[in-house]
Amino acid sequence: MIQHDIIIIGGGLAGMRAAIEAKGKVAIISKVHPLRSHSCAAEGGIAASLGNSMPDSWEEHMYDTVKGSDFLADQDAVEYMVKEASGEIFALEHMGVIFSRTDDGRIAQRNFGGYSKPRVCYATDKTGHALLHELYSQILKKGVKVYEEWYVLKLIIEPKGINEDGSKQQVCKGVIALDIKTGNIELIQAKAVLLATGAYGKCYKTTSNDYASTGDGLALVLRESLPLQDMEFVQIHPTGLYKLGLLVTEAVRGEGGYLINGKGERFMKRYAETKMELAPRDITSRAIESEILAGRGIGGKDFVYLDLRHLGKEKIMEKLPFVHEMCAKQMHIDVVTQPIPVRPTVHYSMGGIPVTKECEVLKDSKNRVLGLYAAGECACISVHGANRLGANSLLECVVFGKRAGRMMNLFCANNEIEEIYNQKLLEEEKKKIEELLNTDGKIRMIEVRDELQNTMEKYCWLLRDDRKLKFALETVRDLQKAYSQINIDDKSKTFNTNLIEVLELGSLLKFSEIIVLSALNRKESRGSHTRADFPKRDDIKYLKHFMVSKNEDEATGIKIDERPVVITKHQPEERKY
Amino acid sequence: MANKIKNKEEKIEDAKSQSKHLKYAFFPGCVSRGACKELYASTTLICKHLGIELVELKRASCCGAGVINERTPILGDALNARNFAMAEELQLPVMTHCSTCQGVMSKSNKKLKENPEFLAQINEKIANEKIEPQESAYKSITSEKTNGTGNARHQGINHADDQLSDKSLQGHEGFRYKGTAVVKHLLWILAADYGLENLQKKVVKPLTGLKVAPFYGCYLLRPEETLGFESADNPTSLDKLIRALGAEPVDYEGKTKCCGFPITMMNRNASLKMAGKQTLDAKDNGADCMVTPCPLCHLNLDSMQPDTERIIEKRLGMPILHLPQLIGLALGFSPEELKMQTHIVSTESVLAKIVDKQ
Amino acid sequence: MKDKKIAKEKTAKYKKPNNADAVKNKSGKGVKSKIIKFRIQRFDAAKDKKDDTPRYDTFELEVKEGTTLLDCLDMIKWKHDGSLTYRRNCKNSICGSCGMKVNKRTKLACETQVHKVTETFCSDEILIEPMGNMKPVKDLVVDMGNFWDALHAVKPWIIYDGSFPEKEFIMKKEEAKKLDAVASCIMCGVCYSDCNSLEVEKRFLGPAALARALRYADDSRDTRKKERLRALNKPSNHGIWDCTHCFACVQVCPMKVAPLEQILKIRKYAQQSGMIFNPGARHHKAFSDGVKHAGWINEVTLPMKSVGLNIVGFFQLAPVGMRMYFKGKMPDIWHKPIVGAEEIKKIYLELEKKEMSNKSDIKEPELFEHRNPNKE
């Protein structure tokens, strides 16, 4: 029997930051090697009001973030994050992160969409990479046990006592995980478990997310009948490489890049007069889609140009070398002399596993699951509300990763490893995998996944309406049924990526349904969620979070819970940029 | 015999009327004047025979062989800038016949050419040198046409011919590298400037049936960014040259790998294992001999072969030929003229194979 | 289920890989497309023994120009043989997952365009094998344990003895830029796979770890530079002196980290800091001395000086010298200076001392432009 004090699922920024903070016998379980985590692909930067290039304050950072979120962010959480930001940046810098510098040797900061000040610290255009590798170094230094290439199949959550409101209290006692290399399935006990499983953009076809961004953490939670929050808010980044979906960092616009339509206009003047290209992502993406819909794409097609030719070779090579390289490799274009064809691409998910400000996973609007935590993109602590500002995600990962680590330390100090009552769990899980492997199915995994991704992209994209969403829901549910008929070619136990892909598809199918349900439920337009049939923001009915879970007790099989938005400093107002 | 020579001379005239006169500033490097004198002998021999005129840069220093260049890189670049300046004065491209020299000089040249400020600083350092008039500073190993002696095999030191700039003869205030030198290896010159079809025309003793393993090694290929003559992934020049001589090139994985020489003093065991690995690979793929464009590879593959055999506990017996030696054989020179008797591993088996086919 | 014998090569044909059109043709001309054969090594550590003859499967795909190798592998896995196993993640050469051997050269599958490979090798058949110098696990997946151990061994973290500043450390813009270039390594193991030294010396730390070591030794926030250099310099640690200078790592690195150049820098630093009592440094010194005195190297004294006062080394050298002597291959005992040797000595004396004490007034430029985009 393997036992740890703290188990962290996911080895990206949030997971590793938590591991650095965590005490006792700590382990990271990750389905990829930590350095392969998607955090490494973050390009633009990490926000903090250091004020290194002009005076700045956490208050301004907070206002920008809340406004960017279309006032759906919980302001207490935002306040915590922006106040911690500067200290955290310095801590990372002391750990060895190589930030780009100003002329006087301090951490350089640049402009990003939705910010009133140049607030984004960066390491050229590989900020995520710089952070991730340095955090991994700290993991090595500390000697944290890493179960690399292990896939978590199940959370072990069992009842324990009664909550204040009379409901059953639940506690997380560990996980069951599959060692991909050998095919062995093990039960790992722990006092506290942190979900830091990251992004889940792979339910869309056009996405900047990597192969592994399949939201396995969300599926683990759903399987335990726990809810997901604000899942309708999927950030579609304005500038993905046309057809490939790979991200062209916002730093390109931060450094002064233009968006140009088929008529050669800087069309952003129609949508955000003052901020132009530096409007928040939701507004910019909608602007691009509107241009395309109006037939003003390049050559009438479904893309626009991101033009940085006027920046000159020197600036491009100094500030945006990775963009230069990526465009050359993937599109065969030289950004010094040619504009980049771009289209919005699925990039980030504001929603996720609902947690308290202390990163504890919520069972419903009032009660927590003891010993279970979540941080990073998979969590919804709601600092991003309905739309995230660029460079706030890396910040969220490190600030709340650290906080989760500390909270788990506190929890572990007062709790012991809990005995697991259901002795059959491990055997059941082994049997399930065995059955899955031996399914004599007729359907190929890719057929189901393609269909899911295409459906989500067509019917649950930027502009949504009731009809489209209902169709999407039906299709997703059909696909869920087809799942059991999927064939797995690979019968071997060793490194069975075929099996993993099918398991990941299972995750995608599970939470995609919740995304669509949440989108149907929110009958207003806010932030990244745009309903063609309800084009206005409706603060009276919808200035709140919704938590959706699968619940067999309900007639519909679905339970929708509400949670108020925490408003402390900034009352909702109209967003203008 | 006399007839044969005459025949050859006629052919030379033929080739010359077809192609332009090739002339290079010859940078022999250290090893071909020390432990691999047979390389110097065979290079000059075949060049003269092919009508490739060489003006030896006698005043040139060692290129640094990667050693000076890593210990004191600026000194390494200064030495090379000085050497390049000499070739620049002669208005000739530099010819090397050592991959190591080629690799080091290409790298240094790239650095100097791409960084004008650096070049200027280096020039300050080499400009202080006072050059006394010294005619023997350049040695011209002339072709038959310009050499009045009529002795095609004569290798004496000749006065620099009148194409040399007055400046270099009369002495001047130090060197100044303008950044225009071009450095080429003998292999590249034959493959590109001279042309393999022209080389093929000169072959009088085709090496039919001989299986030759081309050993490209490292410095002629990698990194492509500084060398750039051919693909580092799939080089072909040496294979094609072997074919032009009538022999059959052997394909094997070790052909673009390291001979192990650079770590011979630091990790002798690994060095010999490396040599053994590549040699064994060639042998397993049916090679009768290996040919190398680098005297340092030759040292590790040939001179060290008895030690290698002990380390890998396998008999190799693999003759290792310098590039110009292989060409020389096909051009009809005798093994003695090519000094093949100086090799540690006997080349008899190779020679027997060629004679057999005659 | 029947126990399959080692499978014969199977061929699957797919005419239209439907994601191949994900990459459009920028020139506006028709997209070139051709049938390409992928010969892929298959292996399963649970079934196959290490020394078995490798199995290969061949797959045929119609591939459009611009399609990457990863696109093709995905196509094979998804459409035909789900058991084909390889790692991949970001698809954008930043996560470092998808290293594999393509016609014997290690590359990242996500940035390797198959049409280009066929052009370079003049063949429409491409051989795909797992990375080298690491144990295969399954098909194209290898166990990177040694690679990570080597990384761990160089202590890849800042060690700062002192109290931290209240805010950030002040660091020069140029230093950050220089460090960033080396730190942009993505730990893909491509250099490790193609490293010539590692093929014969398993204990060698390898290019990636050593480049990483330099990144910390060069960081002004680190206070243990000397300690690091000493450890890397020690021959028994198989650090910098096991590198055979083959440039394979520089050639294959997808991030243009130029690991060899970094190893050379460490060697330079070590010698500058007076760590000169090892064969490598002695060799370098003896070599340089030869050039100082005569303008060219002295091959007679060089090996002896390199070995130093080392009886074993001497007995290893002696037979080599004898055999060369008898073949007439021995360099002249009298090391004759070249014409102009005096002038060379002058340059040498002016530059060498300054450089060895790190006081040169000339700044050496970086040779390799960091992450230089593909030169078409």
Tab-separated table of C-alpha atoms in Angstrom, chain A residues 115-391:
chain	number	residue	atom	x	y	z
A	115	TYR	CA	-4.860	46.296	-18.422
A	116	SER	CA	-4.527	49.963	-17.678
A	117	LYS	CA	-0.784	49.700	-17.033
A	118	PRO	CA	2.116	47.704	-18.411
A	119	ARG	CA	1.866	45.035	-15.758
A	120	VAL	CA	2.969	41.814	-17.352
A	121	CYS	CA	6.308	40.335	-16.315
A	122	TYR	CA	7.760	38.032	-18.927
A	123	ALA	CA	10.651	35.866	-20.024
A	124	THR	CA	10.842	36.750	-23.724
A	125	ASP	CA	7.838	34.936	-25.124
A	126	LYS	CA	8.405	31.702	-23.253
A	127	THR	CA	7.269	32.763	-19.802
A	128	GLY	CA	5.462	29.527	-18.978
A	129	HIS	CA	8.491	27.532	-20.011
A	130	ALA	CA	10.777	29.663	-17.861
A	131	LEU	CA	8.546	29.247	-14.811
A	132	LEU	CA	7.869	25.561	-15.296
A	133	HIS	CA	11.500	24.555	-15.666
A	134	GLU	CA	12.554	26.542	-12.628
A	135	LEU	CA	9.770	25.073	-10.517
A	136	TYR	CA	10.749	21.601	-11.658
A	137	SER	CA	14.258	22.377	-10.485
A	138	GLN	CA	12.849	23.152	-7.069
A	139	ILE	CA	10.980	19.850	-7.097
A	140	LEU	CA	14.240	18.057	-7.845
A	141	LYS	CA	16.009	20.013	-5.135
A	142	LYS	CA	13.346	19.222	-2.603
A	143	GLY	CA	13.199	15.583	-3.647
A	144	VAL	CA	9.453	15.444	-4.179
A	145	LYS	CA	8.356	12.022	-5.325
A	146	VAL	CA	6.951	12.251	-8.836
A	147	TYR	CA	4.793	9.480	-10.237
A	148	GLU	CA	5.428	10.547	-13.791
A	149	GLU	CA	3.253	9.015	-16.450
A	150	TRP	CA	0.647	7.739	-14.041
A	151	TYR	CA	-2.991	8.311	-14.870
A	152	VAL	CA	-5.458	8.847	-12.029
A	153	LEU	CA	-8.574	6.762	-12.538
A	154	LYS	CA	-10.583	7.536	-9.449
A	155	LEU	CA	-10.757	9.684	-6.357
A	156	ILE	CA	-11.537	7.804	-3.209
A	157	ILE	CA	-14.199	9.810	-1.447
A	158	GLU	CA	-16.206	8.325	1.400
A	159	PRO	CA	-18.709	9.718	3.893
A	160	LYS	CA	-17.556	10.861	7.299
A	161	GLY	CA	-19.929	12.403	9.822
A	162	ILE	CA	-22.540	15.063	9.244
A	163	ASN	CA	-22.224	18.658	8.016
A	164	GLU	CA	-23.739	21.569	9.872
A	165	ASP	CA	-26.732	21.648	7.538
A	166	GLY	CA	-27.437	18.014	8.173
A	167	SER	CA	-26.025	16.677	4.934
A	168	LYS	CA	-23.442	13.920	4.877
A	169	GLN	CA	-19.880	15.040	5.216
A	170	GLN	CA	-17.431	13.630	2.695
A	171	VAL	CA	-13.707	13.094	2.894
A	172	CYS	CA	-11.129	12.324	0.216
A	173	LYS	CA	-8.871	9.452	1.214
A	174	GLY	CA	-6.653	8.984	-1.774
A	175	VAL	CA	-6.690	7.976	-5.415
A	176	ILE	CA	-6.516	4.954	-7.635
A	177	ALA	CA	-4.000	5.407	-10.413
A	178	LEU	CA	-2.666	3.527	-13.397
A	179	ASP	CA	1.070	3.333	-13.986
A	180	ILE	CA	1.104	3.884	-17.733
A	181	LYS	CA	4.532	2.318	-18.160
A	182	THR	CA	3.634	-1.030	-16.645
A	183	GLY	CA	-0.146	-1.064	-16.712
A	184	ASN	CA	-0.283	-1.700	-12.965
A	185	ILE	CA	-3.135	-0.147	-11.052
A	186	GLU	CA	-2.425	1.021	-7.524
A	187	LEU	CA	-4.306	2.522	-4.655
A	188	ILE	CA	-2.508	5.488	-3.159
A	189	GLN	CA	-3.690	6.778	0.202
A	190	ALA	CA	-3.251	10.340	1.373
A	191	LYS	CA	-4.464	12.810	3.910
A	192	ALA	CA	-5.015	15.482	1.292
A	193	VAL	CA	-5.395	15.429	-2.468
A	194	LEU	CA	-4.935	18.414	-4.754
A	195	LEU	CA	-6.443	18.493	-8.219
A	196	ALA	CA	-4.199	20.533	-10.492
A	197	THR	CA	-5.043	18.860	-13.755
A	198	GLY	CA	-5.158	21.969	-15.857
A	199	ALA	CA	-6.939	22.831	-19.024
A	200	TYR	CA	-9.700	21.089	-20.874
A	201	GLY	CA	-9.788	22.701	-24.301
A	202	LYS	CA	-9.498	19.426	-26.155
A	203	CYS	CA	-13.265	19.124	-26.386
A	204	TYR	CA	-12.947	21.629	-29.226
A	205	LYS	CA	-11.281	21.026	-32.567
A	206	THR	CA	-9.597	24.408	-32.917
A	207	THR	CA	-7.660	24.923	-29.737
A	208	SER	CA	-4.310	26.095	-28.574
A	209	ASN	CA	-4.432	23.408	-25.879
A	210	ASP	CA	-2.159	20.386	-26.038
A	211	TYR	CA	-3.106	16.735	-26.397
A	212	ALA	CA	-3.199	16.237	-22.646
A	213	SER	CA	-5.642	19.067	-21.935
A	214	THR	CA	-8.553	16.717	-21.536
A	215	GLY	CA	-9.915	17.847	-18.188
A	216	ASP	CA	-9.401	14.547	-16.416
A	217	GLY	CA	-9.678	16.283	-13.055
A	218	LEU	CA	-13.137	17.543	-13.907
A	219	ALA	CA	-14.223	14.068	-14.883
A	220	LEU	CA	-12.881	12.655	-11.608
A	221	VAL	CA	-14.995	15.156	-9.719
A	222	LEU	CA	-18.096	14.582	-11.822
A	223	ARG	CA	-17.783	10.868	-11.267
A	224	GLU	CA	-18.135	11.472	-7.529
A	225	SER	CA	-21.338	13.453	-8.191
A	226	LEU	CA	-19.585	16.680	-7.321
A	227	PRO	CA	-20.423	19.858	-9.249
A	228	LEU	CA	-18.583	22.016	-11.762
A	229	GLN	CA	-18.974	25.769	-11.783
A	230	ASP	CA	-19.284	28.417	-14.521
A	231	MET	CA	-18.473	25.895	-17.222
A	232	GLU	CA	-20.144	27.980	-19.940
A	233	PHE	CA	-17.241	30.410	-19.874
A	234	VAL	CA	-14.763	29.122	-22.393
A	235	GLN	CA	-12.232	31.676	-23.462
A	236	ILE	CA	-11.726	31.823	-27.161
A	237	HIS	CA	-8.463	33.603	-27.763
A	238	PRO	CA	-8.571	36.066	-30.637
A	239	THR	CA	-5.376	35.035	-32.354
A	240	GLY	CA	-4.833	31.390	-33.152
A	241	LEU	CA	-2.851	30.467	-36.242
A	242	TYR	CA	-5.354	30.023	-39.029
A	243	LYS	CA	-6.481	26.416	-39.321
A	244	LEU	CA	-3.867	25.140	-36.858
A	245	GLY	CA	-5.265	26.786	-33.739
A	246	LEU	CA	-1.786	27.253	-32.266
A	247	LEU	CA	-1.647	30.350	-30.160
A	248	VAL	CA	-0.090	33.594	-31.254
A	249	THR	CA	0.564	35.236	-27.925
A	250	GLU	CA	-1.240	38.356	-26.857
A	251	ALA	CA	2.208	39.828	-26.362
A	252	VAL	CA	2.190	40.438	-30.112
A	253	ARG	CA	-0.588	42.957	-29.617
A	254	GLY	CA	0.986	44.070	-26.358
A	255	GLU	CA	4.084	45.027	-28.286
A	256	GLY	CA	1.983	46.925	-30.805
A	257	GLY	CA	0.719	44.453	-33.412
A	258	TYR	CA	-2.349	45.409	-35.504
A	259	LEU	CA	-5.440	43.445	-36.411
A	260	ILE	CA	-6.375	44.047	-40.042
A	261	ASN	CA	-9.482	42.931	-41.937
A	262	GLY	CA	-9.989	42.208	-45.632
A	263	LYS	CA	-10.455	45.900	-46.338
A	264	GLY	CA	-7.127	46.702	-44.777
A	265	GLU	CA	-8.726	48.470	-41.798
A	266	ARG	CA	-7.722	48.286	-38.153
A	267	PHE	CA	-11.256	47.194	-37.446
A	268	MET	CA	-10.897	47.192	-33.650
A	269	LYS	CA	-11.761	50.898	-33.710
A	270	ARG	CA	-15.380	49.838	-34.177
A	271	TYR	CA	-15.372	47.627	-31.075
A	272	ALA	CA	-12.987	49.188	-28.578
A	273	GLU	CA	-12.201	52.703	-29.580
A	274	THR	CA	-9.661	53.469	-26.911
A	275	LYS	CA	-7.955	50.160	-26.266
A	276	MET	CA	-8.071	49.019	-29.893
A	277	GLU	CA	-6.125	45.767	-30.229
A	278	LEU	CA	-5.569	45.685	-26.491
A	279	ALA	CA	-9.201	45.166	-25.589
A	280	PRO	CA	-9.898	42.060	-23.497
A	281	ARG	CA	-9.968	38.739	-25.251
A	282	ASP	CA	-13.725	38.191	-25.319
A	283	ILE	CA	-14.326	41.521	-27.011
A	284	THR	CA	-11.502	41.083	-29.496
A	285	SER	CA	-12.564	37.551	-30.419
A	286	ARG	CA	-16.136	38.618	-30.957
A	287	ALA	CA	-14.894	41.507	-33.081
A	288	ILE	CA	-12.933	39.161	-35.322
A	289	GLU	CA	-15.860	36.776	-35.677
A	290	SER	CA	-18.165	39.686	-36.462
A	291	GLU	CA	-15.808	40.922	-39.170
A	292	ILE	CA	-15.663	37.456	-40.665
A	293	LEU	CA	-19.438	37.057	-40.512
A	294	ALA	CA	-19.841	40.420	-42.217
A	295	GLY	CA	-17.687	39.156	-45.057
A	296	ARG	CA	-14.744	41.340	-44.090
A	297	GLY	CA	-12.297	38.511	-43.526
A	298	ILE	CA	-9.178	38.449	-45.684
A	299	GLY	CA	-10.384	37.815	-49.213
A	300	GLY	CA	-13.851	37.229	-47.738
A	301	LYS	CA	-12.510	34.112	-45.994
A	302	ASP	CA	-12.717	33.153	-42.346
A	303	PHE	CA	-9.580	34.802	-41.035
A	304	VAL	CA	-8.026	38.214	-40.454
A	305	TYR	CA	-4.445	39.396	-40.341
A	306	LEU	CA	-2.326	40.028	-37.301
A	307	ASP	CA	0.267	42.419	-38.587
A	308	LEU	CA	3.530	43.179	-36.846
A	309	ARG	CA	5.605	44.226	-39.805
A	310	HIS	CA	5.740	47.810	-38.597
A	311	LEU	CA	7.518	46.692	-35.416
A	312	GLY	CA	10.665	45.973	-37.350
A	313	LYS	CA	12.940	42.990	-37.313
A	314	GLU	CA	14.960	43.991	-34.280
A	315	LYS	CA	12.007	44.356	-31.934
A	316	ILE	CA	10.397	41.183	-33.224
A	317	MET	CA	13.556	39.170	-32.699
A	318	GLU	CA	14.174	40.589	-29.271
A	319	LYS	CA	10.687	40.457	-27.821
A	320	LEU	CA	8.909	37.814	-29.861
A	321	PRO	CA	11.442	35.294	-31.121
A	322	PHE	CA	9.168	32.329	-30.504
A	323	VAL	CA	6.350	33.821	-32.562
A	324	HIS	CA	8.801	34.445	-35.363
A	325	GLU	CA	9.990	30.883	-35.223
A	326	MET	CA	6.574	29.290	-34.867
A	327	CYS	CA	5.176	31.151	-37.872
A	328	ALA	CA	8.186	30.166	-39.935
A	329	LYS	CA	7.907	26.528	-38.952
A	330	GLN	CA	4.181	26.056	-38.956
A	331	MET	CA	2.981	28.528	-41.584
A	332	HIS	CA	6.118	29.223	-43.634
A	333	ILE	CA	5.732	32.916	-43.183
A	334	ASP	CA	8.254	35.491	-42.096
A	335	VAL	CA	6.465	37.810	-39.698
A	336	VAL	CA	8.996	40.523	-40.428
A	337	THR	CA	7.654	40.843	-43.952
A	338	GLN	CA	4.290	39.084	-43.878
A	339	PRO	CA	1.134	39.439	-41.762
A	340	ILE	CA	-0.070	36.369	-39.837
A	341	PRO	CA	-3.435	34.849	-40.778
A	342	VAL	CA	-5.335	34.347	-37.513
A	343	ARG	CA	-8.688	33.167	-36.246
A	344	PRO	CA	-9.994	32.787	-32.719
A	345	THR	CA	-9.015	29.547	-31.018
A	346	VAL	CA	-10.184	27.894	-27.796
A	347	HIS	CA	-7.623	28.801	-25.225
A	348	TYR	CA	-8.733	28.769	-21.617
A	349	SER	CA	-11.622	27.772	-19.424
A	350	MET	CA	-12.698	30.136	-16.703
A	351	GLY	CA	-14.975	27.552	-15.133
A	352	GLY	CA	-14.017	24.375	-13.346
A	353	ILE	CA	-14.077	22.682	-9.993
A	354	PRO	CA	-15.699	25.074	-7.496
A	355	VAL	CA	-13.424	25.851	-4.582
A	356	THR	CA	-13.409	28.143	-1.605
A	357	LYS	CA	-10.866	30.912	-1.314
A	358	GLU	CA	-8.797	28.367	0.593
A	359	CYS	CA	-8.800	26.072	-2.481
A	360	GLU	CA	-11.069	23.503	-0.833
A	361	VAL	CA	-13.351	21.681	-3.244
A	362	LEU	CA	-17.038	22.380	-2.750
A	363	LYS	CA	-19.677	19.698	-2.677
A	364	ASP	CA	-22.477	22.212	-2.983
A	365	SER	CA	-22.890	25.920	-2.317
A	366	LYS	CA	-22.242	25.438	1.380
A	367	ASN	CA	-20.220	22.334	2.082
A	368	ARG	CA	-16.688	21.273	1.356
A	369	VAL	CA	-15.215	17.858	0.658
A	370	LEU	CA	-12.648	17.356	3.380
A	371	GLY	CA	-9.108	16.770	2.213
A	372	LEU	CA	-9.825	17.581	-1.421
A	373	TYR	CA	-8.362	20.697	-2.998
A	374	ALA	CA	-8.123	22.191	-6.464
A	375	ALA	CA	-5.961	24.915	-8.005
A	376	GLY	CA	-4.973	26.263	-11.372
A	377	GLU	CA	-7.018	26.133	-14.525
A	378	CYS	CA	-9.082	23.122	-13.484
A	379	ALA	CA	-10.354	25.028	-10.463
A	380	CYS	CA	-12.935	27.776	-10.395
A	381	ILE	CA	-12.037	29.974	-7.477
A	382	SER	CA	-13.413	32.574	-9.692
A	383	VAL	CA	-10.760	35.153	-10.129
A	384	HIS	CA	-11.531	35.306	-13.845
A	385	GLY	CA	-15.329	35.378	-13.781
A	386	ALA	CA	-16.692	35.426	-17.286
A	387	ASN	CA	-13.464	36.391	-19.010
A	388	ARG	CA	-9.845	36.077	-18.017
A	389	LEU	CA	-7.289	38.770	-18.697
A	390	GLY	CA	-4.056	37.603	-20.246
A	391	ALA	CA	-1.202	36.879	-17.797
